[in-house]
């Protein structure tokens, strides 16, 4: 019976994927492109807190990798005929605001932010991208690809919190604040940009799975806290 | 006759090349590695003067490319068993001093410095590397490889100096000061580091050709001034 089969299909994939030429794709690429640029400048600023040349260089390498990611998105946007700088402009204030609200005050706080908040942001972007065709998801994945640099963060933070219980509780609190602020700001961003909401709604499960998604975010966040010795 | 053939060889290449495992190679690699890191931080600092997002992104891309160059040298040093950060440390003060003496006060001065002084420094490094075996020169060349970004510098500076004669004479003066300061600081650096002098002496022609070398530097500098509309 065709009608029943169609109903099964709806149950399997509640919302159809957006087409690759949907304007929401450009919006997500542009948001992510500016996020990479903002991360570049934030990391180089924070590198000034590094206690030594080694830390300053590690931070510079992470920052440079963000520009590599930016270039992936810029190329994708250009090949879609988009004026990249203009498209990014509308996301400048939201991202600057986010970084202002989560400015680290010490080198260790900067390291924790690099590790915890950047990974969380990646998960948010990938979830938003869930409703896109594979070719678009691949661009996002390339732009979010893990760099090899994060091991130096784990080593430095673990050493510091192993040596000092006070440092551990201070950084655990900081990481919890980063988690909350990142989720909050992501919600504001979605609320301000309808095209991005379309993407979330068209993703696997749409908004009906938002609770499960936040559970997953909390779970991976807890794992990262444990890796850093902060749980 | 072997002896005559050997004499011919000496006439062709007045000084023998240093072997690849000469300690001076590590010194030059370390100097250049820190020069890339210093350039990275200088460019990201100066990008704050950019009048718009487009300029800020172009500067970030150039800076990120410097870190790519740094990584070439880091890998070469590591494969030679050198502690990279320690080896670079002795060149920190000379390079920070150079950048302090040539800090641009406007965005256009920053662009001119990016174009003029970085090219000049490359020529100096390649000259110092002249006495090295090919495998070492190739590392240096990879680390100094031109990026595609410099065209944006030419376009912005030309537009500015075409629009304003006052701006043209101001930037021409600035470029001349950069030329002088770069040469002067390079001489101080050599004077402080005997191993690097060994390299210059072992290069094609050694010190006997220093005058010809400075003539060449002046010539390529004049060409760049002309490209920027500053001659």
PDB file of C-alpha atoms in Angstrom, chain A residues 34 37 40-41 43-45 47-48 53-57 59-61 63-65 67-68 70-71 74 83 85-86 88-89 92 96 149, chain B residues 34 37 40-41 43-45 47-48 53-57 59-61 63-65 67-68 70-71 74 83 85-86 88-89 92 96 149:
ATOM      1  CA  UNK A  34      33.892  34.131  10.027  1.00  0.00           C
ATOM      2  CA  UNK A  37      38.727  34.232  11.267  1.00  0.00           C
ATOM      3  CA  UNK A  40      42.433  33.110  14.451  1.00  0.00           C
ATOM      4  CA  UNK A  41      42.541  36.562  16.009  1.00  0.00           C
ATOM      5  CA  UNK A  43      44.089  32.688  19.576  1.00  0.00           C
ATOM      6  CA  UNK A  44      46.873  35.048  18.554  1.00  0.00           C
ATOM      7  CA  UNK A  45      45.677  37.545  21.151  1.00  0.00           C
ATOM      8  CA  UNK A  47      48.955  33.578  22.899  1.00  0.00           C
ATOM      9  CA  UNK A  48      50.371  36.711  24.523  1.00  0.00           C
ATOM     10  CA  UNK A  53      58.064  30.687  23.449  1.00  0.00           C
ATOM     11  CA  UNK A  54      56.929  27.067  23.119  1.00  0.00           C
ATOM     12  CA  UNK A  55      53.371  27.956  24.154  1.00  0.00           C
ATOM     13  CA  UNK A  56      53.343  31.019  21.914  1.00  0.00           C
ATOM     14  CA  UNK A  57      54.369  28.906  18.927  1.00  0.00           C
ATOM     15  CA  UNK A  59      49.066  28.742  19.786  1.00  0.00           C
ATOM     16  CA  UNK A  60      50.275  30.335  16.547  1.00  0.00           C
ATOM     17  CA  UNK A  61      50.158  26.931  14.829  1.00  0.00           C
ATOM     18  CA  UNK A  63      45.638  29.832  14.774  1.00  0.00           C
ATOM     19  CA  UNK A  64      47.277  29.246  11.388  1.00  0.00           C
ATOM     20  CA  UNK A  65      45.280  26.013  11.023  1.00  0.00           C
ATOM     21  CA  UNK A  67      43.005  30.173   8.552  1.00  0.00           C
ATOM     22  CA  UNK A  68      43.486  26.971   6.531  1.00  0.00           C
ATOM     23  CA  UNK A  70      38.718  29.489   6.592  1.00  0.00           C
ATOM     24  CA  UNK A  71      40.221  29.043   3.140  1.00  0.00           C
ATOM     25  CA  UNK A  74      36.062  30.757   1.290  1.00  0.00           C
ATOM     26  CA  UNK A  83      30.920  37.577  -2.037  1.00  0.00           C
ATOM     27  CA  UNK A  85      33.460  39.088   3.010  1.00  0.00           C
ATOM     28  CA  UNK A  86      29.989  40.544   2.555  1.00  0.00           C
ATOM     29  CA  UNK A  88      30.420  36.957   6.654  1.00  0.00           C
ATOM     30  CA  UNK A  89      29.700  40.506   7.781  1.00  0.00           C
ATOM     31  CA  UNK A  92      30.672  39.476  12.978  1.00  0.00           C
ATOM     32  CA  UNK A  96      32.717  38.986  18.621  1.00  0.00           C
ATOM     33  CA  UNK A 149      47.915  20.451  18.000  1.00  0.00           C
TER      34      UNK A 149
ATOM     35  CA  UNK B  34      62.125  32.443  14.604  1.00  0.00           C
ATOM     36  CA  UNK B  37      57.217  33.235  14.141  1.00  0.00           C
ATOM     37  CA  UNK B  40      53.380  35.886  12.266  1.00  0.00           C
ATOM     38  CA  UNK B  41      52.845  37.906  15.438  1.00  0.00           C
ATOM     39  CA  UNK B  43      51.383  40.727  10.967  1.00  0.00           C
ATOM     40  CA  UNK B  44      48.484  39.794  13.229  1.00  0.00           C
ATOM     41  CA  UNK B  45      49.227  42.820  15.399  1.00  0.00           C
ATOM     42  CA  UNK B  47      46.203  43.679  10.977  1.00  0.00           C
ATOM     43  CA  UNK B  48      44.377  45.590  13.711  1.00  0.00           C
ATOM     44  CA  UNK B  53      37.384  42.985   7.321  1.00  0.00           C
ATOM     45  CA  UNK B  54      38.854  42.259   3.888  1.00  0.00           C
ATOM     46  CA  UNK B  55      42.228  43.723   4.906  1.00  0.00           C
ATOM     47  CA  UNK B  56      42.159  41.945   8.240  1.00  0.00           C
ATOM     48  CA  UNK B  57      41.566  38.613   6.521  1.00  0.00           C
ATOM     49  CA  UNK B  59      46.782  39.933   6.656  1.00  0.00           C
ATOM     50  CA  UNK B  60      45.689  36.834   8.614  1.00  0.00           C
ATOM     51  CA  UNK B  61      46.259  34.694   5.505  1.00  0.00           C
ATOM     52  CA  UNK B  63      50.475  35.448   8.739  1.00  0.00           C
ATOM     53  CA  UNK B  64      49.181  31.881   8.526  1.00  0.00           C
ATOM     54  CA  UNK B  65      51.479  31.256   5.555  1.00  0.00           C
ATOM     55  CA  UNK B  67      53.549  29.601  10.192  1.00  0.00           C
ATOM     56  CA  UNK B  68      53.532  27.128   7.301  1.00  0.00           C
ATOM     57  CA  UNK B  70      58.030  27.965  10.149  1.00  0.00           C
ATOM     58  CA  UNK B  71      56.859  24.357  10.093  1.00  0.00           C
ATOM     59  CA  UNK B  74      60.961  23.151  12.392  1.00  0.00           C
ATOM     60  CA  UNK B  83      65.710  21.285  20.023  1.00  0.00           C
ATOM     61  CA  UNK B  85      62.656  26.252  20.568  1.00  0.00           C
ATOM     62  CA  UNK B  86      66.004  26.317  22.341  1.00  0.00           C
ATOM     63  CA  UNK B  88      65.582  29.818  18.173  1.00  0.00           C
ATOM     64  CA  UNK B  89      65.873  31.493  21.561  1.00  0.00           C
ATOM     65  CA  UNK B  92      64.593  36.391  19.696  1.00  0.00           C
ATOM     66  CA  UNK B  96      62.157  41.701  18.211  1.00  0.00           C
ATOM     67  CA  UNK B 149      48.841  37.119  -1.130  1.00  0.00           C
TER      68      UNK B 149
END
